[in-house]
XYZ file of C-alpha atoms in Angstrom:
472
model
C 0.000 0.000 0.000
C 1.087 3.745 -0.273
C 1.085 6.046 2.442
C -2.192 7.486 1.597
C -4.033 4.156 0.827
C -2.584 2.937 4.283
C -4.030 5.656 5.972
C -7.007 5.964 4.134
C -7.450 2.185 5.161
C -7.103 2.848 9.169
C -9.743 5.533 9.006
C -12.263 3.077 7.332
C -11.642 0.047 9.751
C -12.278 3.048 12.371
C -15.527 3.886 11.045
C -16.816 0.551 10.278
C -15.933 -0.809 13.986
C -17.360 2.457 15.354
C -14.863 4.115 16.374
C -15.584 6.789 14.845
C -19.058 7.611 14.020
C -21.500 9.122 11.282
C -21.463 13.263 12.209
C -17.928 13.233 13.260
C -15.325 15.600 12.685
C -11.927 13.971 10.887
C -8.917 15.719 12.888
C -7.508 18.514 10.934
C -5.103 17.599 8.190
C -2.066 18.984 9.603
C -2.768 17.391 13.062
C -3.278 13.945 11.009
C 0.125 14.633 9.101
C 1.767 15.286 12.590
C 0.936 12.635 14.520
C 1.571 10.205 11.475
C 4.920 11.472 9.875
C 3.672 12.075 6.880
C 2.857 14.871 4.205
C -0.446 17.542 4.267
C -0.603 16.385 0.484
C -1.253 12.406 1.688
C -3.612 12.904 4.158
C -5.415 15.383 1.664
C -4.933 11.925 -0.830
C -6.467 10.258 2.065
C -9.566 11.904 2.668
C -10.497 12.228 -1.328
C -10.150 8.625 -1.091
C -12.348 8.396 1.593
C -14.193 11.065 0.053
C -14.710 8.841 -2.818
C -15.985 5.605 -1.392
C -18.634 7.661 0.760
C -17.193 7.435 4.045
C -16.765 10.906 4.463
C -17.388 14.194 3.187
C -15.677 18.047 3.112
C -17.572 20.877 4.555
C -16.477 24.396 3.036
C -13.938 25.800 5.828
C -15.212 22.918 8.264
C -12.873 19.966 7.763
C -14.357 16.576 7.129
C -16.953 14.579 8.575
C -18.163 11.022 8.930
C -21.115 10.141 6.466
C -21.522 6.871 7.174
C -23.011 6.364 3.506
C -20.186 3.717 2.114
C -21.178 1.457 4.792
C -23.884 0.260 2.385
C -21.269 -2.331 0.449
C -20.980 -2.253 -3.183
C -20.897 -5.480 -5.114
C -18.184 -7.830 -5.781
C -15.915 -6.823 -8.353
C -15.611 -8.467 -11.568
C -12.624 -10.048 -12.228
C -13.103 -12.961 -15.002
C -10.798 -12.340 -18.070
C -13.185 -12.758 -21.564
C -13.259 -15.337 -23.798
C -13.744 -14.510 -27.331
C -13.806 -16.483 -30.219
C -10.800 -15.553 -32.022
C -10.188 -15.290 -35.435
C -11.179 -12.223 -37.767
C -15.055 -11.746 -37.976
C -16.950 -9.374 -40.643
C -18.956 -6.875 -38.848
C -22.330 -6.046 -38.803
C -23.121 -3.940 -35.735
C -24.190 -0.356 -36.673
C -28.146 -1.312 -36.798
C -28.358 -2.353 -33.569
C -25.646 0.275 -31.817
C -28.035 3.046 -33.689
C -31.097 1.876 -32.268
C -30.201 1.270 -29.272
C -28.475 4.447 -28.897
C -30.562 6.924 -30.881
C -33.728 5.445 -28.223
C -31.897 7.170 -25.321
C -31.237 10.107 -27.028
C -33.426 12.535 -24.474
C -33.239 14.734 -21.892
C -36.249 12.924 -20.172
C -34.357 9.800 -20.066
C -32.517 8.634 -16.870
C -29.328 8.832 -18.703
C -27.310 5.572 -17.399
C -26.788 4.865 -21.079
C -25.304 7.466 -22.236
C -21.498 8.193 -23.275
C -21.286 11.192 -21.935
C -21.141 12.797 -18.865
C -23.389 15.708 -17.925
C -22.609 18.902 -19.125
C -23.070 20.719 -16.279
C -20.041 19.520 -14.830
C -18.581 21.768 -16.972
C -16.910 25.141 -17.266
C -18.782 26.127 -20.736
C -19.542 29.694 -19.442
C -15.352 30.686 -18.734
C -14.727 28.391 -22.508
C -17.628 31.201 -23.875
C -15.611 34.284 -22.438
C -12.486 32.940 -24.844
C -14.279 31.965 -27.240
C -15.840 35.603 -27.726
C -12.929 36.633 -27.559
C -11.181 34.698 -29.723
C -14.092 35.851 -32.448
C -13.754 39.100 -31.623
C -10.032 39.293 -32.454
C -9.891 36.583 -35.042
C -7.028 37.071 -37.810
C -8.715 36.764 -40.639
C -5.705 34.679 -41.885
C -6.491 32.317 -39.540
C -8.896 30.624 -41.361
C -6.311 29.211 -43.818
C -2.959 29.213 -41.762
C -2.448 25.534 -40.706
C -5.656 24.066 -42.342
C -5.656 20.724 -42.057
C -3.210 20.187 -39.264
C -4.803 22.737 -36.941
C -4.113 25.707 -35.297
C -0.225 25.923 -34.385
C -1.436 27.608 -30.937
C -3.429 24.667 -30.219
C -0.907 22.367 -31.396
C 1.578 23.510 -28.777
C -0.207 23.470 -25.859
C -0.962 19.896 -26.724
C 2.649 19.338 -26.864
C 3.250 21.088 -23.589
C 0.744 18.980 -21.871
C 2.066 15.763 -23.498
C 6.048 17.205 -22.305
C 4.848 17.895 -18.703
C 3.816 13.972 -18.189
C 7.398 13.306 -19.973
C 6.341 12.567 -23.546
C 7.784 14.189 -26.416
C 5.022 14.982 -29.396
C 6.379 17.483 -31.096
C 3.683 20.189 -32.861
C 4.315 18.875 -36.002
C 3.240 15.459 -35.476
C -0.386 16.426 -33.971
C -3.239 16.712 -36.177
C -6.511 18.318 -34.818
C -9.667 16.565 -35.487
C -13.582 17.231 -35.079
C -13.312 15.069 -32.085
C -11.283 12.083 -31.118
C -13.797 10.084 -33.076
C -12.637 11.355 -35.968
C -9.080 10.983 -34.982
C -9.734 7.378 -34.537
C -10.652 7.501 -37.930
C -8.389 8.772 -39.342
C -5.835 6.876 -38.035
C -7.783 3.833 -38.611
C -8.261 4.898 -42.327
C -3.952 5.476 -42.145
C -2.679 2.192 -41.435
C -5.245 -0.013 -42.810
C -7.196 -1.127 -46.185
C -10.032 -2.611 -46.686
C -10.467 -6.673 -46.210
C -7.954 -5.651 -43.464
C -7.693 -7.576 -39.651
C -7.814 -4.997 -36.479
C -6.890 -6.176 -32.945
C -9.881 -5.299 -30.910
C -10.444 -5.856 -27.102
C -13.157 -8.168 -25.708
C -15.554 -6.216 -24.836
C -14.382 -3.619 -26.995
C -16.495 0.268 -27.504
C -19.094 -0.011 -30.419
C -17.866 2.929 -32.122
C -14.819 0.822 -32.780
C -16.780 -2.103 -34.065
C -18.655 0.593 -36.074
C -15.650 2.118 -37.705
C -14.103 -1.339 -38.722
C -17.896 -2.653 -40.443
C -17.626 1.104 -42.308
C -14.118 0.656 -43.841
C -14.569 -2.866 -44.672
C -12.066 -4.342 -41.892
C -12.826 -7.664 -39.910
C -12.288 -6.791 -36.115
C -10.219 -9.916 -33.982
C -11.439 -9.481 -30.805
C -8.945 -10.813 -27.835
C -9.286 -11.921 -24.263
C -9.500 -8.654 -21.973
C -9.448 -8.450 -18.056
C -11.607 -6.058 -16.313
C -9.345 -4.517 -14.433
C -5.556 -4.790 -16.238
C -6.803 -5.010 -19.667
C -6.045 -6.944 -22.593
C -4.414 -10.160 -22.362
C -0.584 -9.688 -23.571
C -0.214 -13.271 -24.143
C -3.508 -14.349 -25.945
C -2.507 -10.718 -28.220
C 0.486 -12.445 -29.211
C -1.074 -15.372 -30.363
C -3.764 -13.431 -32.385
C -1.076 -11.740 -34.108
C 0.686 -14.666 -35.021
C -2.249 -16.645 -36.148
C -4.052 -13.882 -37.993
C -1.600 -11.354 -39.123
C -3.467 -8.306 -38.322
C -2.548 -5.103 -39.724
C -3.187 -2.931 -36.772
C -4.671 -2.219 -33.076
C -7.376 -0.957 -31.968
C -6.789 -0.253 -28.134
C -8.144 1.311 -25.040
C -5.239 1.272 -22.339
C -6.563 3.436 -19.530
C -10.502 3.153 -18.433
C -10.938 1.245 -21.129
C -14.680 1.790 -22.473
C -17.282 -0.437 -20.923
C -15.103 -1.797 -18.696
C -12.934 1.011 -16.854
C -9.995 -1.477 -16.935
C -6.248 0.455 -16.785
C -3.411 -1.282 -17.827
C -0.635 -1.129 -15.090
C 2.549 0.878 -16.403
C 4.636 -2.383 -16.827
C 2.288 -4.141 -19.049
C 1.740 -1.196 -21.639
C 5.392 -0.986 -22.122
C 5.585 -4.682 -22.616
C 2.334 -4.364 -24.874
C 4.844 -1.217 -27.188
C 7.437 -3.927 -27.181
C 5.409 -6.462 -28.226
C 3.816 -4.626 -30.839
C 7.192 -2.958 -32.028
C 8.663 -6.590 -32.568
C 5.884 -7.619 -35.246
C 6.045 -3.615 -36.824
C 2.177 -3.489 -35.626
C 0.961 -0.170 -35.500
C -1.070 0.733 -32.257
C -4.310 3.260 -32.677
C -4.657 4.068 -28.641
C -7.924 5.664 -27.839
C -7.389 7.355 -24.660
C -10.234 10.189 -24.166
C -10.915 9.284 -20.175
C -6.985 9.834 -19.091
C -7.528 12.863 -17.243
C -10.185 11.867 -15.647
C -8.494 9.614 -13.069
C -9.036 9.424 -9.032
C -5.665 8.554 -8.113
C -2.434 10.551 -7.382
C -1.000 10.904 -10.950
C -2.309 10.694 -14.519
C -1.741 7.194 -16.074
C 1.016 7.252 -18.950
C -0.304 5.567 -21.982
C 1.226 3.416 -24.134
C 2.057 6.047 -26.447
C 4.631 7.185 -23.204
C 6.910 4.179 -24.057
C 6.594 4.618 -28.437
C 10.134 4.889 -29.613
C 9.751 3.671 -32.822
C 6.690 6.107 -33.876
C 3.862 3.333 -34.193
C 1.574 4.608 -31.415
C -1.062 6.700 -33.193
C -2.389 8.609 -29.627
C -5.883 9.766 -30.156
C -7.722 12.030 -27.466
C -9.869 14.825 -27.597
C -11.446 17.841 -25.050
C -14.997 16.782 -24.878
C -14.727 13.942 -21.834
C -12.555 16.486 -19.814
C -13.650 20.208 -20.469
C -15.591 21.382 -23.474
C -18.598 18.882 -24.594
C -20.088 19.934 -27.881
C -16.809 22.109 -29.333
C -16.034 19.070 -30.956
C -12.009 19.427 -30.816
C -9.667 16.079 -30.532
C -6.675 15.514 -31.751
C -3.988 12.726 -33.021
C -0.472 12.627 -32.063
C 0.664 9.767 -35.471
C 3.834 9.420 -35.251
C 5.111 8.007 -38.651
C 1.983 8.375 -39.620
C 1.155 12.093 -38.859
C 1.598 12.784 -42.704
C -0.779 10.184 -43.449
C -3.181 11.146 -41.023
C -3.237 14.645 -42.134
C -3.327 13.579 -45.972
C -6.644 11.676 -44.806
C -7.989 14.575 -42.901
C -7.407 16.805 -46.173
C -9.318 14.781 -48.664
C -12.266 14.081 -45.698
C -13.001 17.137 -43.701
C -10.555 19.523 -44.515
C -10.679 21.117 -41.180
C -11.532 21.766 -37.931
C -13.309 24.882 -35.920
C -10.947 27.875 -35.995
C -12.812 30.021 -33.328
C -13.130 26.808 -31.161
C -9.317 25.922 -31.339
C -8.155 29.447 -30.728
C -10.376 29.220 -27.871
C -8.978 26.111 -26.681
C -5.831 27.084 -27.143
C -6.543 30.593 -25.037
C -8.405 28.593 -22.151
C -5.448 25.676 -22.094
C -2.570 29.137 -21.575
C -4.624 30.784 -19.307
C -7.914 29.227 -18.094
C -7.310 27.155 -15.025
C -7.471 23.754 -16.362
C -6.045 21.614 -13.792
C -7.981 23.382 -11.306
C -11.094 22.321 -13.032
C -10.188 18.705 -13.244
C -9.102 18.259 -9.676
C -13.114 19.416 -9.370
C -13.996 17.066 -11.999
C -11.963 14.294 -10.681
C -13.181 14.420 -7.056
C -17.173 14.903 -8.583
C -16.485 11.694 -10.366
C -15.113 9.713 -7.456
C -18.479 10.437 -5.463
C -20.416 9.963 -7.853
C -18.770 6.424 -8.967
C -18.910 5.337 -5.113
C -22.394 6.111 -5.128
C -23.660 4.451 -8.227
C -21.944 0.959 -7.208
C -23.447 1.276 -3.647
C -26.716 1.689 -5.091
C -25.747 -1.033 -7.548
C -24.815 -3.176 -4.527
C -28.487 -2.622 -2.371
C -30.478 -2.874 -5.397
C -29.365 -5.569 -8.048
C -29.858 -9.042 -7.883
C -27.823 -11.388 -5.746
C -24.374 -12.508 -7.750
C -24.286 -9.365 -9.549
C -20.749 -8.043 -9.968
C -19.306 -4.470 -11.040
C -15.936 -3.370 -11.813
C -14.646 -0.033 -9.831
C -12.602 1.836 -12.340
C -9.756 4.013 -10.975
C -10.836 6.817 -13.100
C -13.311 6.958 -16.006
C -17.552 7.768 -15.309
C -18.380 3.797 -16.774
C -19.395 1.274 -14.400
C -19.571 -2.830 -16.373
C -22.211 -4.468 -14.413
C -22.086 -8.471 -14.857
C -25.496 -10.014 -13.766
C -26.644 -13.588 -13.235
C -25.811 -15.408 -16.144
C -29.732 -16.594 -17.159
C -30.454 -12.644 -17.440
C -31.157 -10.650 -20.570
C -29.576 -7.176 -21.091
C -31.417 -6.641 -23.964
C -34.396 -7.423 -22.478
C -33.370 -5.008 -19.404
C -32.701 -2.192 -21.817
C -35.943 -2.041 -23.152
C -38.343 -2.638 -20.278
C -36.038 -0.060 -18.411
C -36.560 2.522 -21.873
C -40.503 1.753 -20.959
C -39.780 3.471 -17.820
C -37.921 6.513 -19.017
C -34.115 4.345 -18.348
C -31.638 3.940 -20.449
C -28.528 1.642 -20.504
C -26.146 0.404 -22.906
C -26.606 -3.281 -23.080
C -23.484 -5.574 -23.310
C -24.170 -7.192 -26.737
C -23.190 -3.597 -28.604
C -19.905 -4.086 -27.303
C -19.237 -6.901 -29.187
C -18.335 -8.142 -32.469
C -20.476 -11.605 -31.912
C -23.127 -9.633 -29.771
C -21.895 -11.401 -26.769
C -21.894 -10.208 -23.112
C -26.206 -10.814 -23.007
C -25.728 -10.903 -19.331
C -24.190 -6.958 -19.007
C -24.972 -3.707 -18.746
C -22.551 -0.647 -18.898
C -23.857 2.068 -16.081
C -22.642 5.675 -16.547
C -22.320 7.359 -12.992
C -20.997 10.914 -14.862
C -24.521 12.400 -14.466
C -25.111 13.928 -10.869
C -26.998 11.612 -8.187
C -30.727 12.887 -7.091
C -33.874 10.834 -5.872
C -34.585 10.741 -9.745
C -30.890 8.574 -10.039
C -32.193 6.736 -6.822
C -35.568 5.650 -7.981
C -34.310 4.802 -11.643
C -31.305 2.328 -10.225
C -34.672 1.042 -7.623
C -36.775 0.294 -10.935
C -33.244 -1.221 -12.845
C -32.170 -3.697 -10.101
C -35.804 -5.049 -10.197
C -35.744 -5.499 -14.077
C -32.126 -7.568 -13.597
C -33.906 -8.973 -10.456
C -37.158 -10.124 -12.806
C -34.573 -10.928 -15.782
C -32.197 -13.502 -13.276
């Protein structure tokens, strides 16, 4: 254990033998550092933590108090690696993935299904104050300097963000895309032709089966671990059996799951895929939303050969709707830019300048230490709820960052089913079978906890965990 988990750990045992109870007052930070050698900045880690799993909760200028509300357990977590078929499979997903998710596309819905989280966690008023002025002084030469690769201000803050976690992406090799989606893309559209094999996780996010079926690719999807990720070993084999010509890859809170590969195994996963020349499309848009004491490094971190193709965007993190992502290529950056030319052309001046504006002087770490600790609640709550509510041998994963929870139910129940007697109700989720190539995974459900908690949230996850109760 660290420091902080070790305390953290001491405090809980003391609240759940009653020690300490629910309405007390945590001793001050600096009297906790004192009396156990260590830093203010681990006991703060400490009490976010605790923070986090609902044991306790700040008060403005008050310290921190005893809530007593993570005594209601969550579930067991999941821990069973997949087991896909193997071998490349043609694709026909998109139908369903549409229906499914143009059905929840509503206000009015209990939005459990959704991708994103809610906008009001936000700071879209302070991104409108740059972007006015951003309009208001726009060069008019703007609008054609750096077409297709973006706006050179934009470009190097990116770089100074990927430089302060040790990373060097030069300007040049960043392309700015109308969101990471398109990024993805165009990476995908890069490396690959059609008839093609892509490495895919098992479960893998829909939009990456739906890309593949588009281009004419056959996806190879490979045994994946909740919580560490794909399977280095069964990867290998893949590769040797089926010669794929890239992968597809979600390395940190990997979408449904949440899983984060540990440091060690993503540069063994680089090294892997360097030996075979295998280029590596890494879709990591949740990164900065993590709960822990550092930001993961992707795989991209340990790339020395130019075959990572990092994709990521603003829209998870700070600025829904402006649509801005990015791709740091590599080798490929001319390719990726040649295929943004001939497809889009380009991206949103005004929003990149705004970006760019808001990234130099905005306060952007401040707002995802906010974001962060919003998301760590929130997560707590949703898998206590999940916990009280869902049938008996129901299991959830507990990201370490991320707003997805993958909830594994009994194995008799239908998450298809689930999905739309909960849509009856005004619910929606994202049933396992979109995540999957072979429509596999019947039995789970992908919860997002990125919306705020009210009695609305309550009563919804009541109504849910009697559907999977009726459905098991």
């Amino acid at each position: 254990m660290k420091r902080y988990e070790a305390l953290a750990a001491d405090i809980e045992a003391s609240i759940r033998n009653g020690t300490l109870k629910t309405g007390d007052r945590l001793p001050s930070v600096r009297l906790t550092g004192e009396s156990r050698g260590v830093s203010a900045s681990t006991v703060f880690q400490a009490y976010y933590l605790l923070e986090a799993r609902g044991l306790v909760r700040a008060r403005d200028r008050s310290g921190y108090y005893v809530t007593g509300g993570g005594l209601r357990d969550a579930p067991p977590e999941s821990t069973h690696t997949s087991r896909p078929a193997g071998g490349p499979l043609s694709l026909d997903v998109s139908g369903q993935v549409f229906d499914i998710l143009e059905a929840s596309m509503s206000r009015k819905v209990v939005p459990f299904g959704s991708a994103f989280p809610s906008p009001l966690l936000f700071p879209l008023a302070r991104l409108g104050q740059f972007m006015a002025a951003s309009a208001k002084s726009l060069d008019p030469w703007s609008t054609v300097d750096d077409l297709t690769p973006g706006s050179a201000a934009l470009r190097r803050q990116i770089a100074l963000r990927y430089l302060a976690e040790g990373i060097q992406s030069p300007a040049e090799e960043i392309v700015v895309t109308n969101g990471a989606l398109e990024a993805l893309n165009l990476c995908l559209a890069a490396v690959t032709r059609p008839g093609d094999a892509v490495i895919v996780e098992s479960p893998t996010f829909y939009a990456a089966l739906q890309a593949l079926e588009r281009r004419g690719l056959r996806a190879i999807e490979v045994p994946t671990h909740p919580g560490e990720g794909i399977d280095l070993g069964a990867l290998e084999a893949a590769i040797a059996a089926h010669k794929p010509t890239a992968c597809w890859l979600m390395t940190t809170f990997q979408n449904p799951l949440g899983s984060l590969m540990p440091d060690a195994k993503k540069k063994a996963l680089v090294e892997l895929l360097a030996r075979h020349q295998l280029p590596l499309i890494e879709d990591d848009v949740y990164a900065e939303l993590y709960f822990g004491e550092r930001r993961p490094a992707p795989a991209k971190a340990f790339d020395t050969q130019g075959l990572v193709l990092h994709c990521s965007s603003f829209s998870k993190c700070l600025a829904p709707g402006y649509r801005i992502g990015w791709a740091s290529a590599g080798r490929f950056a001319h390719q990726v830019a040649r295929e943004k030319l001939t497809t889009t052309l380009a991206t949103s001046v005004p929003s990149q300048l705004a970006l760019a504006g808001y990234l130099e002087k905005g306060g952007l770490d401040k707002h995802l230490r906010k974001l962060r600790q919003t998301l760590a609640l929130q997560q707590a709550t949703f898998a206590q709820a999940v916990g009280h509510y869902f049938p008996a041998g129901t299991r959830a994963t507990r990201p370490l960052g991320g707003y997805f929870l993958w909830v594994e139910l009994p194995a008799q129940a239908n998450a298809l089913e689930i999905h739309r007697k909960a849509l009856e109700r005004g619910i929606s989720v994202a049933p396992g079978p979109i995540f999957s190539a072979t429509r596999a995974f019947t039995h789970c459900l992908r919860l997002n906890y990125g919306h705020p908690w009210d009695s609305l949230s309550e009563q919804a996850m009541q109504t849910l965990g009697r559907l999977a109760g009726e459905a098991s």
